[in-house]
Each structure stands twice: as structure tokens, then as C-alpha cells.
């Protein structure tokens, strides 16, 4: 089942913070976060694994609540380059490919 | 640049035709994934190969097929094309078949069926 992302869209001023949430109804092994700019490839940001391991960008933080099957991506002191659509992709233990949410559109204004 | 190469970047073809999309994974990566992205369906997993063998199957139509060759490049074949097949097709690669492995996406092939 497709994970649910919230909010659908957010507009920020440069320097403000944002939180993007991802929620799944199935048991998860990992949550992957990507950012995509229009017409470009999704860019890997972070992966959070069951058990607490994280791999990804130093400047991006995220959390994974295994009990609730929820993940949140924290963008602090946003920069213009953070604009784009953020996708969470969820993965069960069976390694059967990522199931992506519909995305959260983030617009950063100067 | 993720290191994943996809060709061609753009493809325009007529309904009923057949096309082949090509993907070269990052150096050292053994696993290749194919995804389709459209406005109405979003980003959807199609199929995964690992070291030449099919590993996982997602929402791939019977008209679509893929393979991974001994040199690890992969091809996605789309046949009997319909207008609804118009989409961005992405290939991603990872070092291992997962789960919990980072996957890096290529720039995609934009397919337009007219």
C-alpha cells in the first residue's frame, strides 16, 4: 500500500524550518527519502532502517518510528536549493522494491 | 550525477509500436530497478534485477518486459504501446539487492506515445 505523505505542499521563506511526514499501514523494514526537481531524477537523501541505522546526507535529519510505521524528514534553515518535491519510499522485509508516496511539494522563497 | 546512465533521454513513438529503453548502472552496482513516473500514478516500481536474474516484480504490465545482461546493463522493452504508457521511466541501481540499500536514479527516459 502507498504511504501517505503530509503536507501535500508547503511554502517557506529562506531560513525557515519544515517537517515532512510519511506514514504507512504496513510493517516496514526501511524508509527512503528522495528529492526531485521538475523533470529531473529523484536524488537520494537518506535511508532509515529498522533498528535505528541511518545513512545519508549530513545536513538532513530524519526519524523513523517503527511502532507507528511513521517517518519524518526535518529540513532546517532552508535554502533556495531545497525547493522540489520530496518523496518517501517504503520497503518491507521482502526487498520487493520501493513504494513511493505522492510527494510533498516544497517551495522556498527568498 | 548519480553515475546511472539511461538512453535515450527522449522518445516519441506511435501507438502500437515497441521501444527499448537502456540503463547502465553505477560502476560496481549489481542491482537494477525500473520505475515509471506519471502524473496520475506517481512513481511506481516495475521490476528489479540482481546480477542478471529477476529479483522482484511490481506493477509491470504483461506488455512490458526487462532483462539484465552479463555486463550488468539492463533493458526495458515496452510493446503494443498505448497513449497511457506516456511517462518518465527511471532506472536506479544499488550495490546489493537490499532491503535497506541506497538506490541511485538515472536521469530517466521521457516516453511520449502519440
PDB file of C-alpha atoms in Angstrom:
ATOM      1  CA  UNK A   1       0.000   0.000   0.000  1.00  0.00           C
ATOM      2  CA  UNK A   2       1.132   3.506  -0.835  1.00  0.00           C
ATOM      3  CA  UNK A   3       2.470   5.530   2.119  1.00  0.00           C
ATOM      4  CA  UNK A   4       0.709   8.782   2.928  1.00  0.00           C
ATOM      5  CA  UNK A   5       2.747  11.965   2.942  1.00  0.00           C
ATOM      6  CA  UNK A   6       1.831  15.214   4.624  1.00  0.00           C
ATOM      7  CA  UNK A   7       1.626  18.046   3.992  1.00  0.00           C
ATOM      8  CA  UNK A   8       0.944  17.907   0.255  1.00  0.00           C
ATOM      9  CA  UNK A   9       2.656  21.250  -0.221  1.00  0.00           C
ATOM     10  CA  UNK A  10       4.427  23.865   1.836  1.00  0.00           C
ATOM     11  CA  UNK A  11       5.770  27.320   1.103  1.00  0.00           C
ATOM     12  CA  UNK A  12       8.590  28.672   3.237  1.00  0.00           C
ATOM     13  CA  UNK A  13      10.799  31.693   3.411  1.00  0.00           C
ATOM     14  CA  UNK A  14      14.513  31.067   3.181  1.00  0.00           C
ATOM     15  CA  UNK A  15      15.856  30.178   6.609  1.00  0.00           C
ATOM     16  CA  UNK A  16      12.628  28.673   7.932  1.00  0.00           C
ATOM     17  CA  UNK A  17      12.212  25.058   9.003  1.00  0.00           C
ATOM     18  CA  UNK A  18       9.937  22.344   7.658  1.00  0.00           C
ATOM     19  CA  UNK A  19       8.854  18.863   8.631  1.00  0.00           C
ATOM     20  CA  UNK A  20       7.562  16.331   6.106  1.00  0.00           C
ATOM     21  CA  UNK A  21       5.789  13.239   7.335  1.00  0.00           C
ATOM     22  CA  UNK A  22       5.369   9.773   5.865  1.00  0.00           C
ATOM     23  CA  UNK A  23       3.010   7.168   7.246  1.00  0.00           C
ATOM     24  CA  UNK A  24       2.465   3.550   6.241  1.00  0.00           C
ATOM     25  CA  UNK A  25      -0.171   0.993   7.143  1.00  0.00           C
ATOM     26  CA  UNK A  26       2.179  -1.962   6.683  1.00  0.00           C
ATOM     27  CA  UNK A  27       5.198  -3.168   8.639  1.00  0.00           C
ATOM     28  CA  UNK A  28       8.321  -1.506   7.311  1.00  0.00           C
ATOM     29  CA  UNK A  29      11.950  -2.508   7.086  1.00  0.00           C
ATOM     30  CA  UNK A  30      13.181   0.829   5.827  1.00  0.00           C
ATOM     31  CA  UNK A  31      12.138   4.296   4.724  1.00  0.00           C
ATOM     32  CA  UNK A  32      13.962   6.102   1.929  1.00  0.00           C
ATOM     33  CA  UNK A  33      13.763   9.844   1.268  1.00  0.00           C
ATOM     34  CA  UNK A  34      14.360  11.454  -2.118  1.00  0.00           C
ATOM     35  CA  UNK A  35      14.118  14.983  -3.508  1.00  0.00           C
ATOM     36  CA  UNK A  36      13.124  15.559  -7.105  1.00  0.00           C
ATOM     37  CA  UNK A  37      13.241  18.783  -9.083  1.00  0.00           C
ATOM     38  CA  UNK A  38      10.916  19.161 -12.027  1.00  0.00           C
ATOM     39  CA  UNK A  39      11.910  16.943 -14.945  1.00  0.00           C
ATOM     40  CA  UNK A  40      14.963  15.591 -13.155  1.00  0.00           C
ATOM     41  CA  UNK A  41      15.872  12.349 -11.445  1.00  0.00           C
ATOM     42  CA  UNK A  42      14.993  11.723  -7.788  1.00  0.00           C
ATOM     43  CA  UNK A  43      18.088  12.379  -5.683  1.00  0.00           C
ATOM     44  CA  UNK A  44      18.798  10.124  -2.716  1.00  0.00           C
ATOM     45  CA  UNK A  45      18.731  11.957   0.623  1.00  0.00           C
ATOM     46  CA  UNK A  46      18.507   9.428   3.396  1.00  0.00           C
ATOM     47  CA  UNK A  47      17.579   5.905   4.362  1.00  0.00           C
ATOM     48  CA  UNK A  48      16.333   4.885   7.779  1.00  0.00           C
ATOM     49  CA  UNK A  49      16.415   1.248   8.735  1.00  0.00           C
ATOM     50  CA  UNK A  50      14.511  -0.760  11.271  1.00  0.00           C
ATOM     51  CA  UNK A  51      16.724  -0.910  14.328  1.00  0.00           C
ATOM     52  CA  UNK A  52      17.848   2.694  14.139  1.00  0.00           C
ATOM     53  CA  UNK A  53      20.576   2.761  11.500  1.00  0.00           C
ATOM     54  CA  UNK A  54      20.612   5.789   9.198  1.00  0.00           C
ATOM     55  CA  UNK A  55      22.568   6.559   6.070  1.00  0.00           C
ATOM     56  CA  UNK A  56      22.509   9.792   4.132  1.00  0.00           C
ATOM     57  CA  UNK A  57      23.319  13.457   3.930  1.00  0.00           C
ATOM     58  CA  UNK A  58      24.940  15.083   6.937  1.00  0.00           C
ATOM     59  CA  UNK A  59      22.809  18.196   6.693  1.00  0.00           C
ATOM     60  CA  UNK A  60      19.490  16.377   6.624  1.00  0.00           C
ATOM     61  CA  UNK A  61      17.907  14.683   9.579  1.00  0.00           C
ATOM     62  CA  UNK A  62      15.026  12.289   9.823  1.00  0.00           C
ATOM     63  CA  UNK A  63      13.340   9.951  12.241  1.00  0.00           C
ATOM     64  CA  UNK A  64      11.660   6.555  11.947  1.00  0.00           C
ATOM     65  CA  UNK A  65       9.101   5.391  14.474  1.00  0.00           C
ATOM     66  CA  UNK A  66       8.984   1.621  13.925  1.00  0.00           C
ATOM     67  CA  UNK A  67       5.988   1.082  16.177  1.00  0.00           C
ATOM     68  CA  UNK A  68       3.855   3.624  14.344  1.00  0.00           C
ATOM     69  CA  UNK A  69       5.395   2.944  10.883  1.00  0.00           C
ATOM     70  CA  UNK A  70       5.979   6.664  10.524  1.00  0.00           C
ATOM     71  CA  UNK A  71       8.942   8.704   9.370  1.00  0.00           C
ATOM     72  CA  UNK A  72       9.591  12.428   9.387  1.00  0.00           C
ATOM     73  CA  UNK A  73      12.121  14.455   7.417  1.00  0.00           C
ATOM     74  CA  UNK A  74      13.427  17.623   9.065  1.00  0.00           C
ATOM     75  CA  UNK A  75      14.659  20.488   6.919  1.00  0.00           C
ATOM     76  CA  UNK A  76      16.231  23.236   8.991  1.00  0.00           C
ATOM     77  CA  UNK A  77      17.382  26.698   7.944  1.00  0.00           C
ATOM     78  CA  UNK A  78      16.006  26.040   4.466  1.00  0.00           C
ATOM     79  CA  UNK A  79      17.869  27.267   1.421  1.00  0.00           C
ATOM     80  CA  UNK A  80      16.545  28.074  -2.047  1.00  0.00           C
ATOM     81  CA  UNK A  81      18.140  24.856  -3.312  1.00  0.00           C
ATOM     82  CA  UNK A  82      15.860  22.807  -1.040  1.00  0.00           C
ATOM     83  CA  UNK A  83      12.893  23.515  -3.335  1.00  0.00           C
ATOM     84  CA  UNK A  84      11.455  20.482  -5.039  1.00  0.00           C
ATOM     85  CA  UNK A  85       9.207  17.510  -4.420  1.00  0.00           C
ATOM     86  CA  UNK A  86      10.112  15.216  -1.559  1.00  0.00           C
ATOM     87  CA  UNK A  87       9.180  11.565  -1.775  1.00  0.00           C
ATOM     88  CA  UNK A  88       9.292   8.897   0.840  1.00  0.00           C
ATOM     89  CA  UNK A  89       9.700   5.332  -0.362  1.00  0.00           C
ATOM     90  CA  UNK A  90       8.873   2.477   1.957  1.00  0.00           C
ATOM     91  CA  UNK A  91      10.209  -1.035   1.895  1.00  0.00           C
ATOM     92  CA  UNK A  92       9.088  -4.208   3.607  1.00  0.00           C
ATOM     93  CA  UNK A  93      11.431  -7.009   4.680  1.00  0.00           C
ATOM     94  CA  UNK A  94      10.952  -8.802   1.384  1.00  0.00           C
ATOM     95  CA  UNK A  95      13.085  -6.398  -0.692  1.00  0.00           C
ATOM     96  CA  UNK A  96      10.319  -6.008  -3.248  1.00  0.00           C
ATOM     97  CA  UNK A  97      11.106  -2.519  -4.446  1.00  0.00           C
ATOM     98  CA  UNK A  98      10.158   0.852  -3.012  1.00  0.00           C
ATOM     99  CA  UNK A  99       6.561   2.004  -2.709  1.00  0.00           C
ATOM    100  CA  UNK A 100       6.534   5.775  -3.019  1.00  0.00           C
ATOM    101  CA  UNK A 101       4.150   8.322  -1.575  1.00  0.00           C
ATOM    102  CA  UNK A 102       2.572  11.013  -3.745  1.00  0.00           C
ATOM    103  CA  UNK A 103       5.176  13.545  -2.701  1.00  0.00           C
ATOM    104  CA  UNK A 104       5.345  16.833  -0.807  1.00  0.00           C
ATOM    105  CA  UNK A 105       5.947  19.958  -2.864  1.00  0.00           C
ATOM    106  CA  UNK A 106       8.304  22.369  -1.118  1.00  0.00           C
ATOM    107  CA  UNK A 107       8.730  25.932  -2.334  1.00  0.00           C
ATOM    108  CA  UNK A 108      11.370  28.142  -0.756  1.00  0.00           C
ATOM    109  CA  UNK A 109      11.013  31.852  -1.339  1.00  0.00           C
ATOM    110  CA  UNK A 110      13.779  34.407  -0.861  1.00  0.00           C
TER     111      UNK A 110
ATOM    112  CA  UNK B   1      25.475  12.974 -11.489  1.00  0.00           C
ATOM    113  CA  UNK B   2      24.410   9.668  -9.926  1.00  0.00           C
ATOM    114  CA  UNK B   3      26.535   7.529 -12.232  1.00  0.00           C
ATOM    115  CA  UNK B   4      23.483   5.739 -13.661  1.00  0.00           C
ATOM    116  CA  UNK B   5      23.147   6.280 -17.401  1.00  0.00           C
ATOM    117  CA  UNK B   6      19.903   5.977 -19.325  1.00  0.00           C
ATOM    118  CA  UNK B   7      19.358   6.235 -23.050  1.00  0.00           C
ATOM    119  CA  UNK B   8      17.626   7.691 -24.906  1.00  0.00           C
ATOM    120  CA  UNK B   9      16.583  10.785 -22.947  1.00  0.00           C
ATOM    121  CA  UNK B  10      13.508  11.366 -25.059  1.00  0.00           C
ATOM    122  CA  UNK B  11      11.458   9.024 -27.199  1.00  0.00           C
ATOM    123  CA  UNK B  12       8.390   9.792 -29.281  1.00  0.00           C
ATOM    124  CA  UNK B  13       6.578   6.909 -30.889  1.00  0.00           C
ATOM    125  CA  UNK B  14       3.163   5.911 -32.173  1.00  0.00           C
ATOM    126  CA  UNK B  15       0.564   3.702 -30.543  1.00  0.00           C
ATOM    127  CA  UNK B  16       1.077   0.017 -31.189  1.00  0.00           C
ATOM    128  CA  UNK B  17       4.830   0.326 -31.537  1.00  0.00           C
ATOM    129  CA  UNK B  18       7.609  -1.265 -29.491  1.00  0.00           C
ATOM    130  CA  UNK B  19      10.536   0.537 -27.854  1.00  0.00           C
ATOM    131  CA  UNK B  20      13.591  -0.417 -25.827  1.00  0.00           C
ATOM    132  CA  UNK B  21      14.979   1.686 -23.011  1.00  0.00           C
ATOM    133  CA  UNK B  22      18.546   1.131 -21.867  1.00  0.00           C
ATOM    134  CA  UNK B  23      20.210   1.550 -18.488  1.00  0.00           C
ATOM    135  CA  UNK B  24      23.824   1.270 -17.367  1.00  0.00           C
ATOM    136  CA  UNK B  25      24.155   1.029 -13.580  1.00  0.00           C
ATOM    137  CA  UNK B  26      26.785   2.735 -11.451  1.00  0.00           C
ATOM    138  CA  UNK B  27      30.155   1.059 -11.541  1.00  0.00           C
ATOM    139  CA  UNK B  28      30.113  -1.867  -9.134  1.00  0.00           C
ATOM    140  CA  UNK B  29      26.350  -1.973  -8.676  1.00  0.00           C
ATOM    141  CA  UNK B  30      24.768  -5.352  -9.332  1.00  0.00           C
ATOM    142  CA  UNK B  31      21.126  -4.481  -8.822  1.00  0.00           C
ATOM    143  CA  UNK B  32      18.940  -2.553 -11.260  1.00  0.00           C
ATOM    144  CA  UNK B  33      15.410  -1.286 -10.716  1.00  0.00           C
ATOM    145  CA  UNK B  34      12.920   0.161 -13.178  1.00  0.00           C
ATOM    146  CA  UNK B  35      10.321   2.753 -12.175  1.00  0.00           C
ATOM    147  CA  UNK B  36       7.571   4.528 -14.078  1.00  0.00           C
ATOM    148  CA  UNK B  37       6.526   8.063 -13.169  1.00  0.00           C
ATOM    149  CA  UNK B  38       3.321   9.600 -14.469  1.00  0.00           C
ATOM    150  CA  UNK B  39       1.139  12.437 -13.244  1.00  0.00           C
ATOM    151  CA  UNK B  40      -1.777  10.225 -12.274  1.00  0.00           C
ATOM    152  CA  UNK B  41       0.075   7.160 -10.940  1.00  0.00           C
ATOM    153  CA  UNK B  42       3.094   8.804  -9.362  1.00  0.00           C
ATOM    154  CA  UNK B  43       6.377   6.923  -9.040  1.00  0.00           C
ATOM    155  CA  UNK B  44       5.758   3.193  -9.381  1.00  0.00           C
ATOM    156  CA  UNK B  45       8.110   0.252  -9.070  1.00  0.00           C
ATOM    157  CA  UNK B  46       8.103  -2.020 -12.120  1.00  0.00           C
ATOM    158  CA  UNK B  47      10.811  -4.653 -11.748  1.00  0.00           C
ATOM    159  CA  UNK B  48      14.197  -5.412 -10.187  1.00  0.00           C
ATOM    160  CA  UNK B  49      17.148  -7.451 -11.430  1.00  0.00           C
ATOM    161  CA  UNK B  50      20.160  -8.574  -9.478  1.00  0.00           C
ATOM    162  CA  UNK B  51      23.252  -9.928 -11.199  1.00  0.00           C
ATOM    163  CA  UNK B  52      21.283 -10.965 -14.250  1.00  0.00           C
ATOM    164  CA  UNK B  53      18.296 -12.542 -12.531  1.00  0.00           C
ATOM    165  CA  UNK B  54      14.843 -11.165 -11.859  1.00  0.00           C
ATOM    166  CA  UNK B  55      14.574 -10.365  -8.170  1.00  0.00           C
ATOM    167  CA  UNK B  56      11.240  -8.651  -7.623  1.00  0.00           C
ATOM    168  CA  UNK B  57       8.247  -7.646  -9.669  1.00  0.00           C
ATOM    169  CA  UNK B  58       5.965  -4.702  -9.097  1.00  0.00           C
ATOM    170  CA  UNK B  59       3.200  -3.176 -11.196  1.00  0.00           C
ATOM    171  CA  UNK B  60       4.635  -4.194 -14.535  1.00  0.00           C
ATOM    172  CA  UNK B  61       2.231  -4.816 -17.387  1.00  0.00           C
ATOM    173  CA  UNK B  62       2.431  -8.018 -19.415  1.00  0.00           C
ATOM    174  CA  UNK B  63       3.245  -5.871 -22.470  1.00  0.00           C
ATOM    175  CA  UNK B  64       6.436  -4.790 -20.702  1.00  0.00           C
ATOM    176  CA  UNK B  65       9.499  -6.933 -20.128  1.00  0.00           C
ATOM    177  CA  UNK B  66      13.040  -6.388 -18.952  1.00  0.00           C
ATOM    178  CA  UNK B  67      16.346  -8.159 -18.729  1.00  0.00           C
ATOM    179  CA  UNK B  68      19.805  -7.633 -17.303  1.00  0.00           C
ATOM    180  CA  UNK B  69      22.781  -8.667 -19.363  1.00  0.00           C
ATOM    181  CA  UNK B  70      26.122 -10.195 -18.269  1.00  0.00           C
ATOM    182  CA  UNK B  71      27.760  -6.745 -18.392  1.00  0.00           C
ATOM    183  CA  UNK B  72      25.010  -5.664 -15.934  1.00  0.00           C
ATOM    184  CA  UNK B  73      23.313  -3.169 -18.207  1.00  0.00           C
ATOM    185  CA  UNK B  74      19.560  -3.554 -18.365  1.00  0.00           C
ATOM    186  CA  UNK B  75      16.895  -3.008 -20.986  1.00  0.00           C
ATOM    187  CA  UNK B  76      13.192  -2.362 -20.553  1.00  0.00           C
ATOM    188  CA  UNK B  77      11.066  -3.384 -23.516  1.00  0.00           C
ATOM    189  CA  UNK B  78       7.660  -1.801 -23.970  1.00  0.00           C
ATOM    190  CA  UNK B  79       5.390  -3.211 -26.657  1.00  0.00           C
ATOM    191  CA  UNK B  80       1.933  -2.559 -28.104  1.00  0.00           C
ATOM    192  CA  UNK B  81       2.261   0.942 -26.760  1.00  0.00           C
ATOM    193  CA  UNK B  82      -0.813   2.871 -25.666  1.00  0.00           C
ATOM    194  CA  UNK B  83      -1.295   6.574 -25.018  1.00  0.00           C
ATOM    195  CA  UNK B  84      -1.366   5.841 -21.283  1.00  0.00           C
ATOM    196  CA  UNK B  85       2.168   4.486 -21.392  1.00  0.00           C
ATOM    197  CA  UNK B  86       3.471   8.010 -21.851  1.00  0.00           C
ATOM    198  CA  UNK B  87       5.586   8.662 -18.766  1.00  0.00           C
ATOM    199  CA  UNK B  88       9.072   9.142 -17.390  1.00  0.00           C
ATOM    200  CA  UNK B  89      10.861   5.819 -16.999  1.00  0.00           C
ATOM    201  CA  UNK B  90      13.641   5.743 -14.453  1.00  0.00           C
ATOM    202  CA  UNK B  91      16.309   3.208 -13.835  1.00  0.00           C
ATOM    203  CA  UNK B  92      18.016   3.015 -10.452  1.00  0.00           C
ATOM    204  CA  UNK B  93      20.924   0.914  -9.259  1.00  0.00           C
ATOM    205  CA  UNK B  94      22.258  -0.286  -5.951  1.00  0.00           C
ATOM    206  CA  UNK B  95      25.213  -2.307  -4.778  1.00  0.00           C
ATOM    207  CA  UNK B  96      23.155  -5.115  -3.319  1.00  0.00           C
ATOM    208  CA  UNK B  97      19.574  -6.322  -3.743  1.00  0.00           C
ATOM    209  CA  UNK B  98      18.502  -4.971  -0.377  1.00  0.00           C
ATOM    210  CA  UNK B  99      16.400  -4.427   1.574  1.00  0.00           C
ATOM    211  CA  UNK B 100      17.730  -1.275   3.136  1.00  0.00           C
ATOM    212  CA  UNK B 101      20.154  -0.453   0.350  1.00  0.00           C
ATOM    213  CA  UNK B 102      20.505   3.024  -1.124  1.00  0.00           C
ATOM    214  CA  UNK B 103      19.403   3.235  -4.732  1.00  0.00           C
ATOM    215  CA  UNK B 104      20.565   5.944  -7.130  1.00  0.00           C
ATOM    216  CA  UNK B 105      18.420   7.070 -10.044  1.00  0.00           C
ATOM    217  CA  UNK B 106      19.374   7.837 -13.613  1.00  0.00           C
ATOM    218  CA  UNK B 107      18.097  10.906 -15.457  1.00  0.00           C
ATOM    219  CA  UNK B 108      15.211   8.989 -16.974  1.00  0.00           C
ATOM    220  CA  UNK B 109      13.744   8.427 -20.414  1.00  0.00           C
ATOM    221  CA  UNK B 110      10.718  10.520 -21.279  1.00  0.00           C
ATOM    222  CA  UNK B 111       8.426   8.432 -23.449  1.00  0.00           C
ATOM    223  CA  UNK B 112       5.677  10.101 -25.405  1.00  0.00           C
ATOM    224  CA  UNK B 113       3.190   7.892 -27.230  1.00  0.00           C
ATOM    225  CA  UNK B 114       1.167   9.702 -29.901  1.00  0.00           C
TER     226      UNK B 114
END
